[in-house]
Coordinates of C-alpha atoms in Angstrom, one line a residue:
Chain A
M1 CA -3.5 13.8 -4.1
L2 CA -4.6 10.2 -4.6
F3 CA -3.0 8.0 -7.3
P4 CA -6.3 7.0 -9.0
T5 CA -7.4 10.6 -9.6
L6 CA -7.2 12.9 -12.6
T7 CA -5.4 15.5 -10.5
F8 CA -2.6 13.0 -9.9
G9 CA -2.7 11.9 -13.5
L10 CA -2.0 15.5 -14.7
F11 CA 0.6 16.0 -12.0
F12 CA 2.4 12.8 -13.2
L13 CA 2.2 13.8 -16.9
A14 CA 3.8 17.1 -16.2
L15 CA 6.5 15.5 -14.0
F16 CA 7.2 12.8 -16.5
A17 CA 7.8 15.3 -19.2
L18 CA 9.9 17.6 -17.0
A19 CA 12.0 14.8 -15.5
W20 CA 13.0 13.4 -18.9
V21 CA 13.5 16.8 -20.5
V22 CA 15.9 17.7 -17.7
R23 CA 17.6 14.3 -17.4
T24 CA 21.1 15.8 -17.4
P25 CA 22.7 16.7 -15.2
N26 CA 21.3 14.1 -12.9
E27 CA 21.4 16.4 -9.9
W28 CA 18.9 18.8 -11.5
R29 CA 16.6 15.9 -12.3
K30 CA 16.7 14.8 -8.7
I31 CA 15.9 18.3 -7.5
I32 CA 12.9 18.3 -9.7
L33 CA 11.8 15.0 -8.3
L34 CA 12.3 16.2 -4.8
V35 CA 10.4 19.4 -5.2
A36 CA 7.6 17.5 -7.0
S37 CA 7.5 15.0 -4.1
W38 CA 7.1 17.9 -1.6
I39 CA 4.3 19.4 -3.7
F40 CA 2.7 15.9 -3.7
Y41 CA 3.0 15.6 0.0
G42 CA 2.1 19.2 0.6
A43 CA -1.3 18.6 -1.1
W44 CA -2.4 16.9 2.2
D45 CA -0.8 19.4 4.6
W46 CA 2.0 21.8 3.8
R47 CA 3.1 21.9 7.5
F48 CA 4.3 18.3 7.4
V49 CA 6.6 19.0 4.5
T50 CA 8.9 20.6 7.0
L51 CA 8.7 17.4 9.1
L52 CA 9.7 15.4 6.1
I53 CA 12.7 17.7 5.3
A54 CA 13.8 17.7 9.0
S55 CA 13.6 13.9 9.1
G56 CA 15.8 13.7 6.0
V57 CA 18.3 16.2 7.3
L58 CA 18.4 14.4 10.7
N59 CA 19.2 11.0 9.1
W60 CA 21.7 12.5 6.6
F61 CA 23.6 14.3 9.3
T62 CA 23.6 11.3 11.7
A63 CA 24.7 8.9 9.1
R64 CA 27.5 11.2 8.0
E65 CA 28.7 11.5 11.6
I66 CA 28.6 7.8 12.1
D67 CA 30.7 7.2 9.1
R68 CA 33.2 9.9 10.1
T69 CA 34.0 8.4 13.5
A70 CA 36.0 5.2 14.0
D71 CA 35.2 5.0 17.8
P72 CA 32.7 2.1 18.2
R73 CA 31.3 3.6 21.3
R74 CA 30.6 7.0 19.7
R75 CA 29.2 5.3 16.6
R76 CA 26.8 3.3 18.9
V77 CA 25.8 6.5 20.7
L78 CA 25.1 8.3 17.4
L79 CA 23.1 5.4 16.0
T80 CA 21.1 5.1 19.2
G81 CA 20.4 8.9 19.1
G82 CA 19.4 8.7 15.5
V83 CA 17.0 5.8 16.0
V84 CA 15.5 7.3 19.1
A85 CA 15.0 10.6 17.2
N86 CA 13.1 8.7 14.4
L87 CA 11.1 6.8 17.0
T88 CA 10.3 10.1 18.8
I89 CA 8.8 11.5 15.6
L90 CA 6.8 8.3 15.2
G91 CA 5.8 8.3 18.9
V92 CA 4.7 11.9 19.1
F93 CA 2.6 11.9 15.9
K94 CA 1.3 8.4 16.0
Y95 CA 1.2 7.0 19.5
Y96 CA 0.8 10.1 21.7
G97 CA -3.0 9.9 21.6
F98 CA -3.0 6.1 22.4
F99 CA -0.5 6.6 25.2
F100 CA -2.6 9.4 26.6
D101 CA -5.8 7.4 26.5
Q102 CA -4.1 4.5 28.3
V103 CA -2.8 6.7 31.1
S104 CA -6.3 8.3 31.5
E105 CA -8.0 4.9 31.6
G106 CA -5.4 3.6 34.1
L107 CA -6.0 6.6 36.4
R108 CA -9.7 6.2 36.1
L109 CA -9.5 2.5 37.1
L110 CA -7.4 3.4 40.1
G111 CA -10.0 5.9 41.1
W112 CA -7.8 8.9 40.3
A113 CA -10.0 10.4 37.6
R114 CA -8.3 13.5 36.4
D115 CA -9.0 16.0 33.6
L116 CA -5.7 15.6 31.8
P117 CA -4.9 18.3 29.3
V118 CA -5.9 17.1 25.8
I119 CA -3.6 17.8 22.9
Q120 CA -4.9 16.7 19.5
V121 CA -2.1 15.5 17.3
I122 CA -2.7 15.2 13.6
L123 CA -1.2 12.1 12.0
P124 CA 1.0 13.0 9.1
V125 CA 0.3 10.6 6.2
G126 CA 3.1 8.1 5.5
V127 CA 5.0 8.9 8.8
S128 CA 5.5 5.2 9.5
F129 CA 6.9 4.6 6.1
F130 CA 9.4 7.4 6.0
T131 CA 10.6 7.0 9.5
F132 CA 11.3 3.3 8.9
Q133 CA 13.2 4.2 5.7
G134 CA 15.2 6.7 7.7
M135 CA 16.1 4.2 10.4
S136 CA 17.1 1.5 7.9
Y137 CA 19.4 4.0 6.2
L138 CA 21.0 4.9 9.5
I139 CA 21.5 1.2 10.5
D140 CA 22.8 0.2 7.1
V141 CA 25.4 3.0 7.2
S142 CA 26.4 2.1 10.8
R143 CA 26.8 -1.6 9.7
G144 CA 28.9 -0.6 6.8
R145 CA 26.4 -2.0 4.2
L146 CA 25.9 1.4 2.7
K147 CA 28.1 4.5 2.2
P148 CA 26.6 7.7 3.5
A149 CA 24.9 9.5 0.7
S150 CA 24.5 13.2 -0.1
L151 CA 21.8 15.3 1.5
L152 CA 20.0 15.4 -1.8
N153 CA 20.0 11.6 -2.2
V154 CA 18.9 11.0 1.4
T155 CA 16.0 13.6 1.3
L156 CA 14.9 12.2 -2.1
L157 CA 15.1 8.6 -0.7
M158 CA 12.7 9.6 2.1
S159 CA 10.5 12.0 0.1
F160 CA 10.2 10.3 -3.3
F161 CA 6.4 10.6 -4.0
A162 CA 6.0 7.2 -5.5
H163 CA 6.6 5.3 -2.2
L164 CA 6.2 8.2 0.3
I165 CA 2.6 7.5 1.5
A166 CA 2.2 3.7 1.6
G167 CA 5.4 2.1 0.6
P168 CA 6.9 -0.2 -0.5
I169 CA 9.6 0.6 2.1
V170 CA 12.5 1.1 -0.3
R171 CA 15.9 0.8 1.4
G172 CA 18.7 3.1 0.8
A173 CA 20.9 0.2 -0.4
D174 CA 18.4 -0.3 -3.3
L175 CA 17.5 3.3 -4.3
I176 CA 20.5 5.5 -3.5
P177 CA 22.8 3.7 -6.0
Q178 CA 20.0 4.2 -8.6
F179 CA 19.9 7.9 -7.7
E180 CA 23.6 8.2 -8.1
R181 CA 23.7 6.3 -11.4
G182 CA 20.8 8.1 -13.0
P183 CA 17.5 6.8 -14.4
Q184 CA 17.4 3.8 -16.7
L185 CA 14.6 3.1 -19.0
S186 CA 13.9 0.2 -21.4
R187 CA 10.8 -0.8 -23.3
E188 CA 10.3 -3.8 -21.1
A189 CA 10.5 -1.8 -18.0
A190 CA 8.1 0.9 -19.4
A191 CA 5.6 -1.7 -20.6
L192 CA 5.5 -3.4 -17.2
G193 CA 5.3 0.0 -15.5
V194 CA 2.2 1.0 -17.6
L195 CA 0.6 -2.4 -17.1
M196 CA 1.2 -2.3 -13.3
I197 CA -0.4 1.2 -13.1
I198 CA -3.4 0.0 -15.0
W199 CA -3.7 -3.2 -13.0
G200 CA -3.3 -1.3 -9.8
L201 CA -6.0 1.1 -10.9
F202 CA -8.4 -1.8 -11.6
K203 CA -7.7 -3.4 -8.2
K204 CA -8.2 -0.2 -6.3
A205 CA -10.9 1.6 -8.3
V206 CA -13.0 -1.4 -9.0
L207 CA -12.2 -4.4 -6.9
A208 CA -11.4 -2.7 -3.6
S209 CA -13.8 0.2 -3.9
E210 CA -16.7 -1.9 -4.9
L211 CA -16.2 -4.4 -2.1
A212 CA -15.7 -1.7 0.4
T213 CA -18.8 0.3 -0.5
G214 CA -21.1 -2.6 -1.4
L215 CA -20.3 -5.0 1.4
V216 CA -17.4 -4.6 3.8
D217 CA -18.1 -1.0 5.1
P218 CA -21.9 -1.5 5.8
V219 CA -21.4 -4.9 7.4
F220 CA -18.5 -3.8 9.7
F221 CA -20.3 -0.6 10.5
D222 CA -23.0 -2.5 12.3
P223 CA -22.3 -6.3 12.5
S224 CA -25.3 -6.9 14.8
A225 CA -27.7 -5.9 11.9
H226 CA -26.4 -8.7 9.6
S227 CA -26.7 -12.4 9.4
A228 CA -23.9 -14.9 9.4
I229 CA -23.9 -15.0 5.6
D230 CA -23.1 -11.3 5.4
L231 CA -20.5 -11.5 8.1
I232 CA -18.8 -14.4 6.4
A233 CA -19.0 -12.7 3.1
A234 CA -17.6 -9.5 4.6
T235 CA -14.7 -11.4 6.1
Y236 CA -13.7 -12.9 2.8
G237 CA -14.6 -9.6 1.1
Y238 CA -12.2 -7.7 3.4
A239 CA -9.5 -10.2 2.8
V240 CA -9.8 -9.5 -0.9
Q241 CA -10.3 -5.7 -0.4
I242 CA -7.2 -5.1 1.7
Y243 CA -5.1 -7.2 -0.7
A244 CA -6.5 -5.4 -3.7
D245 CA -6.2 -2.0 -2.1
F246 CA -2.7 -2.3 -0.7
S247 CA -1.1 -4.3 -3.5
A248 CA -2.7 -1.7 -5.9
Y249 CA -0.8 1.1 -4.3
S250 CA 2.4 -0.9 -4.4
D251 CA 1.8 -1.8 -8.1
M252 CA 1.1 1.8 -9.0
A253 CA 4.2 3.0 -7.0
I254 CA 6.4 0.4 -8.8
G255 CA 4.9 1.3 -12.2
L256 CA 5.3 5.1 -11.7
A257 CA 8.9 4.7 -10.5
A258 CA 9.6 2.5 -13.5
L259 CA 8.4 5.2 -15.9
L260 CA 10.7 7.6 -14.2
G261 CA 13.6 5.2 -14.6
Y262 CA 13.8 3.6 -11.1
R263 CA 13.3 0.1 -9.9
F264 CA 11.4 -0.6 -6.7
P265 CA 11.3 -3.9 -4.9
R266 CA 8.4 -6.4 -5.2
N267 CA 5.9 -5.9 -2.3
F268 CA 3.3 -8.6 -2.9
D269 CA 3.5 -12.1 -4.3
Q270 CA 0.1 -13.8 -4.3
P271 CA -0.1 -14.0 -0.5
Y272 CA -3.2 -16.1 -0.3
R273 CA -1.6 -19.0 -2.0
S274 CA 0.6 -19.5 1.1
I275 CA 0.5 -22.9 2.7
S276 CA 1.8 -21.6 6.1
L277 CA 1.8 -18.3 7.9
Q278 CA 5.6 -18.2 7.6
E279 CA 5.1 -18.3 3.8
F280 CA 2.4 -15.7 4.0
W281 CA 4.8 -13.2 5.5
R282 CA 7.2 -13.9 2.6
R283 CA 4.5 -12.9 0.2
W284 CA 2.6 -10.1 2.0
H285 CA 4.0 -6.6 2.4
I286 CA 7.4 -8.0 1.7
S287 CA 9.2 -4.7 2.3
L288 CA 7.8 -4.4 5.8
S289 CA 8.3 -8.1 6.8
S290 CA 11.9 -8.1 5.6
W291 CA 12.4 -4.8 7.4
L292 CA 11.1 -6.3 10.7
R293 CA 13.2 -9.3 10.1
D294 CA 16.5 -7.4 9.5
Y295 CA 16.1 -4.5 11.9
L296 CA 14.0 -6.0 14.8
Y297 CA 13.8 -9.8 14.8
I298 CA 17.5 -10.5 14.1
P299 CA 18.8 -7.8 16.5
L300 CA 16.5 -9.3 19.1
G301 CA 18.5 -12.5 18.7
G302 CA 16.5 -14.1 15.8
S303 CA 16.8 -17.9 16.0
R304 CA 20.2 -17.8 17.7
G305 CA 19.1 -18.2 21.3
G306 CA 17.3 -21.5 21.2
F307 CA 13.8 -22.6 20.3
W308 CA 11.8 -20.8 23.0
A309 CA 13.8 -17.6 22.6
T310 CA 13.0 -17.7 18.9
C311 CA 9.3 -18.0 19.7
R312 CA 9.7 -15.0 22.0
N313 CA 11.4 -13.0 19.3
V314 CA 8.7 -13.9 16.8
M315 CA 6.0 -12.8 19.2
I316 CA 7.7 -9.4 20.0
T317 CA 8.3 -8.8 16.3
M318 CA 4.7 -9.5 15.3
V319 CA 3.1 -7.5 18.2
L320 CA 5.3 -4.5 17.4
G321 CA 4.6 -5.1 13.7
G322 CA 0.9 -4.9 14.5
L323 CA 1.4 -1.7 16.5
W324 CA 3.3 -0.2 13.6
H325 CA 0.0 -0.3 11.7
G326 CA -1.8 1.8 14.3
A327 CA -1.9 2.8 17.9
A328 CA -4.7 0.6 19.0
W329 CA -5.1 -2.7 20.9
K330 CA -6.9 -4.3 17.9
F331 CA -3.6 -4.0 15.9
A332 CA -1.6 -5.5 18.7
T333 CA -4.2 -8.3 18.8
W334 CA -3.8 -8.8 15.1
G335 CA 0.0 -9.0 15.4
A336 CA -0.2 -11.3 18.5
L337 CA -2.6 -13.6 16.6
H338 CA -0.1 -13.9 13.7
G339 CA 2.8 -14.3 16.2
T340 CA 1.0 -17.0 18.1
V341 CA 0.3 -19.0 14.9
L342 CA 3.8 -18.5 13.7
C343 CA 5.0 -20.0 17.0
I344 CA 2.5 -22.9 16.8
E345 CA 3.8 -23.7 13.3
R346 CA 7.4 -23.8 14.7
I347 CA 6.3 -26.0 17.6
W348 CA 4.4 -28.3 15.3
T349 CA 7.4 -28.6 12.9
R350 CA 9.7 -29.4 15.8
F351 CA 7.5 -31.7 17.9
K352 CA 5.2 -33.3 15.3
P353 CA 5.0 -37.1 16.0
A354 CA 6.9 -38.9 13.3
F355 CA 4.1 -41.3 12.6
L356 CA 1.8 -38.5 11.5
P357 CA 1.8 -37.9 7.7
T358 CA 2.5 -34.5 6.3
A359 CA -0.8 -32.7 5.5
P360 CA -1.7 -32.1 1.9
K361 CA -0.8 -28.6 0.7
I362 CA -4.4 -27.7 0.1
I363 CA -5.1 -28.2 3.8
G364 CA -2.3 -25.9 4.7
L365 CA -3.6 -23.3 2.2
V366 CA -7.1 -23.4 3.5
V367 CA -6.1 -23.3 7.1
T368 CA -3.6 -20.5 6.6
F369 CA -6.1 -18.4 4.6
H370 CA -8.7 -18.7 7.3
I371 CA -6.3 -17.8 10.1
V372 CA -5.4 -14.7 8.1
C373 CA -9.1 -13.9 7.6
L374 CA -9.8 -14.3 11.3
A375 CA -7.0 -11.9 12.1
W376 CA -8.3 -9.4 9.5
I377 CA -11.5 -9.1 11.5
F378 CA -9.5 -7.5 14.4
F379 CA -7.6 -5.4 11.9
R380 CA -10.7 -4.0 10.2
A381 CA -13.2 -3.7 13.1
D382 CA -13.5 -0.3 14.8
S383 CA -12.5 -1.8 18.2
F384 CA -11.6 -5.1 19.9
A385 CA -15.2 -5.3 21.3
T386 CA -16.7 -4.9 17.8
A387 CA -14.4 -7.6 16.5
I388 CA -15.6 -10.0 19.2
G389 CA -19.2 -9.1 18.5
F390 CA -18.6 -9.7 14.8
I391 CA -17.2 -13.2 15.4
R392 CA -20.1 -14.1 17.7
G393 CA -22.4 -13.2 14.8
F394 CA -21.1 -16.1 12.8
G395 CA -23.8 -18.2 14.7
R396 CA -26.6 -15.9 13.7
W397 CA -28.4 -17.6 10.9
D398 CA -31.5 -15.6 10.4
D399 CA -33.3 -14.3 7.3
S400 CA -32.4 -10.7 7.5
A401 CA -31.9 -8.9 4.2
L402 CA -28.5 -9.6 2.6
A403 CA -25.9 -7.0 1.9
F404 CA -24.1 -9.7 0.0
T405 CA -24.9 -9.6 -3.7
P406 CA -24.0 -11.6 -6.8
M407 CA -21.6 -8.8 -7.8
T408 CA -19.7 -8.9 -4.5
L409 CA -19.6 -12.7 -4.7
G410 CA -18.1 -12.4 -8.2
L411 CA -15.5 -9.9 -7.0
I412 CA -14.5 -12.0 -4.0
V413 CA -14.2 -15.1 -6.3
F414 CA -12.2 -13.1 -8.8
G415 CA -9.9 -11.6 -6.1
L416 CA -9.2 -15.0 -4.7
A417 CA -8.8 -16.6 -8.2
L418 CA -6.0 -14.1 -8.9
H419 CA -3.9 -16.1 -6.4
A420 CA -4.3 -19.2 -8.6
S421 CA -3.0 -17.5 -11.7
P422 CA 0.5 -18.3 -12.9
P423 CA 3.2 -16.5 -10.9
R424 CA 4.7 -13.5 -12.6
L425 CA 1.9 -13.4 -15.2
I426 CA 1.9 -9.6 -15.6
E427 CA 5.7 -9.7 -16.2
G428 CA 5.2 -12.2 -19.0
V429 CA 2.4 -10.1 -20.6
A430 CA 4.7 -7.0 -20.4
A431 CA 7.5 -8.8 -22.2
R432 CA 5.1 -9.4 -25.1
V433 CA 3.5 -6.0 -25.0
A434 CA 7.0 -4.4 -25.2
R435 CA 7.2 -5.7 -28.7
L436 CA 4.1 -3.9 -29.8
P437 CA 4.2 -0.6 -31.7
A438 CA 3.8 2.3 -29.3
L439 CA 0.6 3.5 -31.0
A440 CA -1.0 0.1 -30.6
F441 CA 0.0 -0.2 -26.9
G442 CA -1.0 3.4 -26.2
L443 CA -4.5 2.9 -27.7
S444 CA -4.9 -0.4 -25.7
A445 CA -3.8 1.3 -22.5
G446 CA -6.3 4.1 -23.1
A447 CA -9.1 1.7 -23.8
L448 CA -8.3 -0.3 -20.6
I449 CA -8.3 2.8 -18.5
L450 CA -11.6 4.0 -20.0
F451 CA -13.1 0.6 -19.2
I452 CA -11.9 0.7 -15.6
D453 CA -13.1 4.3 -15.2
A454 CA -16.6 3.3 -16.5
L455 CA -16.8 0.6 -13.8
R456 CA -15.5 2.5 -10.8
P457 CA -18.0 3.9 -8.2
E458 CA -18.3 7.6 -7.9
G459 CA -15.4 9.2 -5.9
V460 CA -12.2 7.6 -4.7
Q461 CA -11.7 6.3 -1.2
A462 CA -8.3 6.8 0.4
F463 CA -6.0 3.8 0.4
I464 CA -6.3 1.7 3.6
Y465 CA -2.6 2.0 4.3
Y466 CA -2.7 5.9 4.1
Q467 CA -3.7 5.9 7.8
F468 CA -0.5 4.0 8.8
Chain B
M1 CA 19.2 -5.1 -5.4
T2 CA 16.2 -6.6 -3.6
D3 CA 14.0 -8.6 -6.0
S4 CA 12.2 -6.2 -8.3
P5 CA 9.5 -7.0 -10.9
I6 CA 11.0 -4.3 -13.1
P7 CA 13.6 -5.7 -15.4
A8 CA 17.0 -3.9 -15.6
P9 CA 17.9 -2.7 -19.1
D10 CA 20.1 -5.1 -21.1
D11 CA 22.6 -2.4 -21.9
P12 CA 22.0 0.6 -19.5
D13 CA 24.8 2.6 -21.0
D14 CA 23.7 2.5 -24.6
P15 CA 22.4 6.0 -25.4
I16 CA 20.6 5.0 -28.6
A17 CA 18.6 2.2 -26.8
R18 CA 17.7 4.6 -24.0
A19 CA 16.5 7.3 -26.5
R20 CA 14.4 4.7 -28.3
A21 CA 12.9 3.4 -25.1
L22 CA 12.1 7.0 -24.0
R23 CA 10.5 7.8 -27.4
W24 CA 8.4 4.6 -27.3
T25 CA 7.3 5.2 -23.7
S26 CA 6.4 8.9 -24.4
T27 CA 4.4 7.8 -27.5
V28 CA 2.5 5.2 -25.4
I29 CA 1.6 7.8 -22.7
A30 CA 0.7 10.5 -25.2
T31 CA -1.5 8.1 -27.2
A32 CA -3.3 6.9 -24.1
T33 CA -3.8 10.4 -22.9
L34 CA -5.2 11.6 -26.2
F35 CA -7.5 8.5 -26.4
L36 CA -8.9 9.3 -22.9
F37 CA -9.3 13.0 -23.7
V38 CA -11.5 12.0 -26.7
F39 CA -13.4 9.1 -25.3
N40 CA -13.6 10.0 -21.6
A41 CA -14.7 13.6 -21.6
T42 CA -17.3 12.7 -19.0
A43 CA -14.5 12.0 -16.4
L44 CA -12.9 15.3 -17.4
K45 CA -16.1 17.2 -16.9
N46 CA -16.8 15.5 -13.5
W47 CA -13.3 16.3 -12.3
A48 CA -13.5 19.9 -13.4
A49 CA -16.8 20.2 -11.6
S50 CA -15.3 18.9 -8.4
L51 CA -12.6 21.5 -8.2
T52 CA -12.8 24.3 -5.6
P53 CA -14.6 27.2 -7.4
S54 CA -12.4 30.1 -8.7
D55 CA -12.4 32.1 -11.9
L56 CA -9.9 29.6 -13.4
T57 CA -11.7 26.4 -12.3
V58 CA -15.1 27.8 -13.4
A59 CA -13.6 28.6 -16.8
A60 CA -12.0 25.1 -17.0
G61 CA -15.3 23.6 -15.9
N62 CA -17.2 25.4 -18.7
L63 CA -14.6 24.2 -21.3
A64 CA -14.7 20.6 -20.0
A65 CA -18.6 20.7 -20.1
S66 CA -18.5 22.0 -23.7
W67 CA -16.0 19.4 -24.7
Q68 CA -18.1 16.7 -23.1
A69 CA -21.3 17.9 -24.9
M70 CA -19.4 18.0 -28.2
T71 CA -18.0 14.4 -27.8
A72 CA -21.4 13.2 -26.6
Q73 CA -23.1 14.6 -29.7
V74 CA -21.0 12.5 -32.0
G75 CA -21.3 9.4 -29.9
L76 CA -17.8 9.3 -28.5
T77 CA -19.0 9.0 -24.9
A78 CA -21.2 6.0 -25.7
P79 CA -18.7 3.2 -25.0
R80 CA -18.2 4.5 -21.5
T81 CA -21.9 5.0 -20.9
V82 CA -22.7 1.4 -22.1
V83 CA -20.1 -0.2 -19.8
H84 CA -21.1 2.1 -16.9
D85 CA -24.8 1.3 -17.2
A86 CA -24.2 -2.5 -17.6
W87 CA -22.0 -2.5 -14.5
A88 CA -24.6 -0.5 -12.6
N89 CA -27.3 -3.1 -13.6
G90 CA -25.0 -5.8 -12.3
R91 CA -24.5 -4.0 -9.1
A92 CA -28.3 -3.8 -8.5
L93 CA -28.8 -7.6 -8.7
T94 CA -29.6 -9.3 -5.5
F95 CA -29.9 -12.9 -4.3
P96 CA -33.5 -14.2 -3.8
Q97 CA -34.5 -14.0 -0.2
T98 CA -37.0 -15.8 1.9
S99 CA -38.0 -12.6 3.7
G100 CA -37.9 -8.9 2.9
R101 CA -37.0 -8.1 6.5
T102 CA -33.8 -6.3 7.3
G103 CA -31.9 -6.4 10.5
A104 CA -32.9 -2.8 11.2
D105 CA -36.6 -3.8 10.9
E106 CA -36.4 -6.5 13.5
P107 CA -38.5 -5.9 16.6
P108 CA -36.5 -5.1 19.7
P109 CA -36.0 -8.2 22.0
Q110 CA -38.7 -8.6 24.6

């Protein structure tokens, strides 16, 4: 059940009505949201609803036991056990195939070719997101930042349909107090929620889908059949597509939760206006980058162990962050590229000769954007070898027919121009819209959705981050 | 609370403000839904046609098709059609090229 479909629209209308009719007692409302979330998740594969429930129960029970014991050693054992159990779920479903392939390849290289038993493991959608949420809940409870919550609150935290499939990774410390307090709705929040859903719909159904079908997918499918113009356009196109696609999901998730009375954290903040990679990671997939900072980088030692140890910790964090996206070397390469440039930035800041002037911000912006684009090639290509072939094609200036069209050019320019718009523009618009009569805003919202629906290509592609 | 774009209500415990907000939000959603039901019957018809065939979905598909035909007859589907066709024309535009050859047409290397 994808967000930008009529099936989901009808599902949400029914849920909105039911959730507000049964808003007291709060416990009943949460049960309705929980069951609805399981129906939403079960629309992909009912079998994995049990995995979701089991994961919720595991984290609820472990956190409760951690809180009950005062013995630091037992607390540590419980926490380690809980984290290992979460990582096992992730490992079995997401990394088994990758690990198996590496072992087979290693044996083949050693001349010990064997027919290893093949087990096909289906990847449950959103597994990376809900296991990370579960782990952060456990760690927060063990650190005393969060009181252990009821089974209902923990399972709803992990299953809530709005963020279940592709984030944002909402932490227990943010959402559980809201579940306990009950939903809160204001005209400003609702206006922003509706606008974010419409804006997300536009970014996904028009911007991302059009770029994907019209340029990016055909060029990345066979880079050797395209000239440098197409390859360069597809690189910029993918940068816009992945931003539009992923931020659209986050926007819609935030908007849907707002209409149900809950506040999700911001996940994107005009990432391509960053003047350094460090800034990029404060603006891109903020809930993941802050998760990696708090639960991986800082426990590794963060910046406490000296300059080179900091660089090492950055590299480990970024490579593992890359592998979080998928079990493939191309994702590790993507993470390593980001890690390397983050380290170079640190080295430059520390060792830059004093006589050199500070570069203008525009240079930083252009350089950062192109490093990000280069790394996206590895992220998008089918394999590491395809990515290398793609980059080699930048020197192929022939006159082969272009996949690049005036429309895709316009969409790329528009997607990048969004990053030059005033920060928090949509929030400002929502504050004004909230003063409109409901009928006027309803008609405008309907007209905007009609306009978007008229533009969108046939069918709906899954969100890029569904596979993670 | 981590930074959220959604503003917190000024007075979360005021039941009157909450009820007004809910009424306003419900009216917005109901109006938009009704607007789309009237002006976007084509999407409804396409969606119904894409459902797995069963007695219920076939009946729903027939109803949606009748509704679409009715709204088309009085011109309510025209705005969507005009925008859709204009966008399709824009999609068909290409840059002028020096050669009509495609990469796939190229002769194999000797």
